[in-house]
Short mmCIF file of C-alpha atoms in Angstrom, two decimals:
data_model
loop_
_atom_site.label_atom_id
_atom_site.label_comp_id
_atom_site.label_asym_id
_atom_site.label_seq_id
_atom_site.Cartn_x
_atom_site.Cartn_y
_atom_site.Cartn_z
CA UNK A 1 8.92 0.23 -5.72
CA UNK A 2 5.37 -0.69 -6.66
CA UNK A 3 2.64 1.92 -6.64
CA UNK A 4 0.12 -0.49 -5.07
CA UNK A 5 0.64 -3.48 -2.79
CA UNK A 6 -1.48 -6.55 -3.47
CA UNK A 7 -0.26 -8.17 -0.25
CA UNK A 8 -2.53 -5.76 1.69
CA UNK A 9 -5.61 -7.59 0.41
CA UNK A 10 -7.01 -10.57 2.30
CA UNK A 11 -7.14 -13.95 0.60
CA UNK A 12 -10.83 -14.69 0.06
CA UNK A 13 -12.46 -18.14 -0.19
CA UNK A 14 -13.68 -17.31 -3.73
CA UNK A 15 -10.88 -17.60 -6.31
CA UNK A 16 -12.66 -15.38 -8.85
CA UNK A 17 -12.65 -12.49 -6.35
CA UNK A 18 -8.93 -12.92 -5.67
CA UNK A 19 -8.23 -12.95 -9.42
CA UNK A 20 -10.35 -9.83 -10.00
CA UNK A 21 -8.64 -8.01 -7.13
CA UNK A 22 -5.17 -8.95 -8.38
CA UNK A 23 -6.07 -7.70 -11.85
CA UNK A 24 -7.41 -4.43 -10.40
CA UNK A 25 -4.11 -3.83 -8.62
CA UNK A 26 -2.12 -4.79 -11.74
CA UNK A 27 -4.07 -2.21 -13.75
CA UNK A 28 -3.54 0.44 -11.06
CA UNK A 29 0.18 -0.37 -11.14
CA UNK A 30 0.23 0.15 -14.92
CA UNK A 31 -1.53 3.47 -14.47
CA UNK A 32 1.05 4.48 -11.89
CA UNK A 33 3.81 3.70 -14.36
CA UNK A 34 2.07 5.67 -17.13
CA UNK A 35 1.55 8.64 -14.82
CA UNK A 36 5.20 8.52 -13.70
CA UNK A 37 6.39 8.39 -17.31
CA UNK A 38 4.16 11.35 -18.16
CA UNK A 39 5.50 13.25 -15.16
CA UNK A 40 9.06 12.58 -16.35
CA UNK A 41 8.19 13.88 -19.81
CA UNK A 42 8.52 10.39 -21.31
CA UNK A 43 4.88 9.33 -21.55
CA UNK A 44 1.90 10.51 -23.53
CA UNK A 45 -1.48 11.52 -22.14
CA UNK A 46 -2.97 8.96 -24.54
CA UNK A 47 -1.23 6.17 -22.63
CA UNK A 48 -2.87 7.34 -19.41
CA UNK A 49 -6.28 7.65 -21.08
CA UNK A 50 -5.98 4.16 -22.56
CA UNK A 51 -5.13 2.64 -19.18
CA UNK A 52 -7.95 4.58 -17.52
CA UNK A 53 -10.40 3.10 -20.03
CA UNK A 54 -9.12 -0.43 -19.41
CA UNK A 55 -9.37 0.09 -15.64
CA UNK A 56 -12.92 1.42 -15.96
CA UNK A 57 -14.04 -1.60 -17.98
CA UNK A 58 -12.36 -4.06 -15.64
CA UNK A 59 -13.75 -2.41 -12.52
CA UNK A 60 -17.29 -2.49 -13.90
CA UNK A 61 -16.96 -6.15 -14.92
CA UNK A 62 -15.40 -7.02 -11.56
CA UNK A 63 -18.26 -5.36 -9.66
CA UNK A 64 -20.93 -6.85 -11.94
CA UNK A 65 -19.51 -10.34 -11.37
CA UNK A 66 -19.62 -9.91 -7.59
CA UNK A 67 -23.13 -8.47 -7.77
CA UNK A 68 -24.39 -11.36 -9.89
CA UNK A 69 -23.03 -13.89 -7.40
CA UNK A 70 -24.56 -11.96 -4.49
CA UNK A 71 -27.96 -11.99 -6.20
CA UNK A 72 -27.70 -15.69 -7.11
CA UNK A 73 -26.98 -16.67 -3.51
CA UNK A 74 -29.45 -14.27 -1.91
CA UNK A 75 -26.76 -12.30 -0.07
CA UNK A 76 -28.73 -10.20 2.45
CA UNK A 77 -26.44 -7.13 2.26
CA UNK A 78 -26.53 -7.00 -1.54
CA UNK A 79 -27.98 -3.49 -1.73
CA UNK A 80 -25.43 -1.73 0.52
CA UNK A 81 -22.59 -3.58 -1.23
CA UNK A 82 -23.89 -2.66 -4.69
CA UNK A 83 -24.50 0.93 -3.56
CA UNK A 84 -20.85 1.19 -2.55
CA UNK A 85 -19.78 -0.21 -5.93
CA UNK A 86 -21.99 2.35 -7.68
CA UNK A 87 -20.56 5.18 -5.59
CA UNK A 88 -16.97 4.21 -6.40
CA UNK A 89 -17.71 3.81 -10.11
CA UNK A 90 -19.28 7.29 -10.20
CA UNK A 91 -16.28 8.72 -8.35
CA UNK A 92 -13.83 7.01 -10.71
CA UNK A 93 -15.76 8.33 -13.72
CA UNK A 94 -15.73 11.85 -12.25
CA UNK A 95 -11.97 11.75 -11.66
CA UNK A 96 -11.31 10.43 -15.17
CA UNK A 97 -13.51 13.19 -16.63
CA UNK A 98 -11.70 15.81 -14.55
CA UNK A 99 -8.38 14.55 -15.92
CA UNK A 100 -9.63 14.62 -19.51
CA UNK A 101 -10.79 18.23 -18.99
CA UNK A 102 -7.87 19.61 -17.01
CA UNK A 103 -4.94 17.30 -17.65
CA UNK A 104 -4.15 17.48 -13.91
CA UNK A 105 -2.01 14.35 -13.63
CA UNK A 106 -1.09 15.06 -9.99
CA UNK A 107 -4.75 14.99 -8.97
CA UNK A 108 -5.36 11.78 -10.92
CA UNK A 109 -2.25 10.20 -9.44
CA UNK A 110 -3.34 11.06 -5.86
CA UNK A 111 -6.77 9.62 -6.51
CA UNK A 112 -5.71 6.42 -8.28
CA UNK A 113 -2.64 5.60 -6.21
CA UNK A 114 -3.72 6.81 -2.78
CA UNK A 115 -7.52 7.04 -2.51
CA UNK A 116 -8.48 4.01 -4.63
CA UNK A 117 -6.03 1.50 -3.09
CA UNK A 118 -6.91 2.65 0.46
CA UNK A 119 -10.63 2.29 -0.32
CA UNK A 120 -10.05 -1.04 -2.05
CA UNK A 121 -8.18 -2.56 0.91
CA UNK A 122 -10.87 -1.33 3.31
CA UNK A 123 -13.73 -2.56 1.09
CA UNK A 124 -12.12 -5.94 0.48
CA UNK A 125 -11.27 -6.40 4.16
CA UNK A 126 -14.83 -5.67 5.23
CA UNK A 127 -17.62 -6.01 2.66
CA UNK A 128 -15.87 -8.53 0.42
CA UNK A 129 -14.76 -10.74 3.33
CA UNK A 130 -18.36 -10.98 4.53
CA UNK A 131 -19.71 -11.48 1.01
CA UNK A 132 -17.16 -14.16 0.10
CA UNK A 133 -17.80 -16.05 3.34
CA UNK A 134 -21.56 -16.04 2.73
CA UNK A 135 -21.26 -17.06 -0.91
CA UNK A 136 -18.65 -19.75 -0.26
CA UNK A 137 -20.92 -21.32 2.33
CA UNK A 138 -23.82 -21.51 -0.14
CA UNK A 139 -22.46 -22.05 -3.63
CA UNK A 140 -19.55 -23.55 -5.46
CA UNK A 141 -17.04 -20.82 -6.32
CA UNK A 142 -16.62 -19.91 -9.94
#
């Protein structure tokens, strides 16, 4: 059974956003597998840390790409959308730091496989739907 379900995300009119979202869920799935292996005594903490780093880089790039397109098209709700991205990045960084300090894999698992996907579906279904509709109406998708 997968840890995250990509089918919960709406299909947006901007292919780059759909690709970024699919990759985000793929990386979360890999983290779920690494956390499960660690919990079963078959996986190393280093594997979790490596996947966390890859997720952090991808999430930043994903958000930066969206933000650049919003700025280029003059999206009126750019600031609230970017503020939400910034909040989530700070939260993700804090949870990764807490894991590096404490090694609390259960806490990290709850955050990454419950909180993040729930937020992601909500964010995509609201802010990203509006953003993608606005951008698609004004610019050729990338």
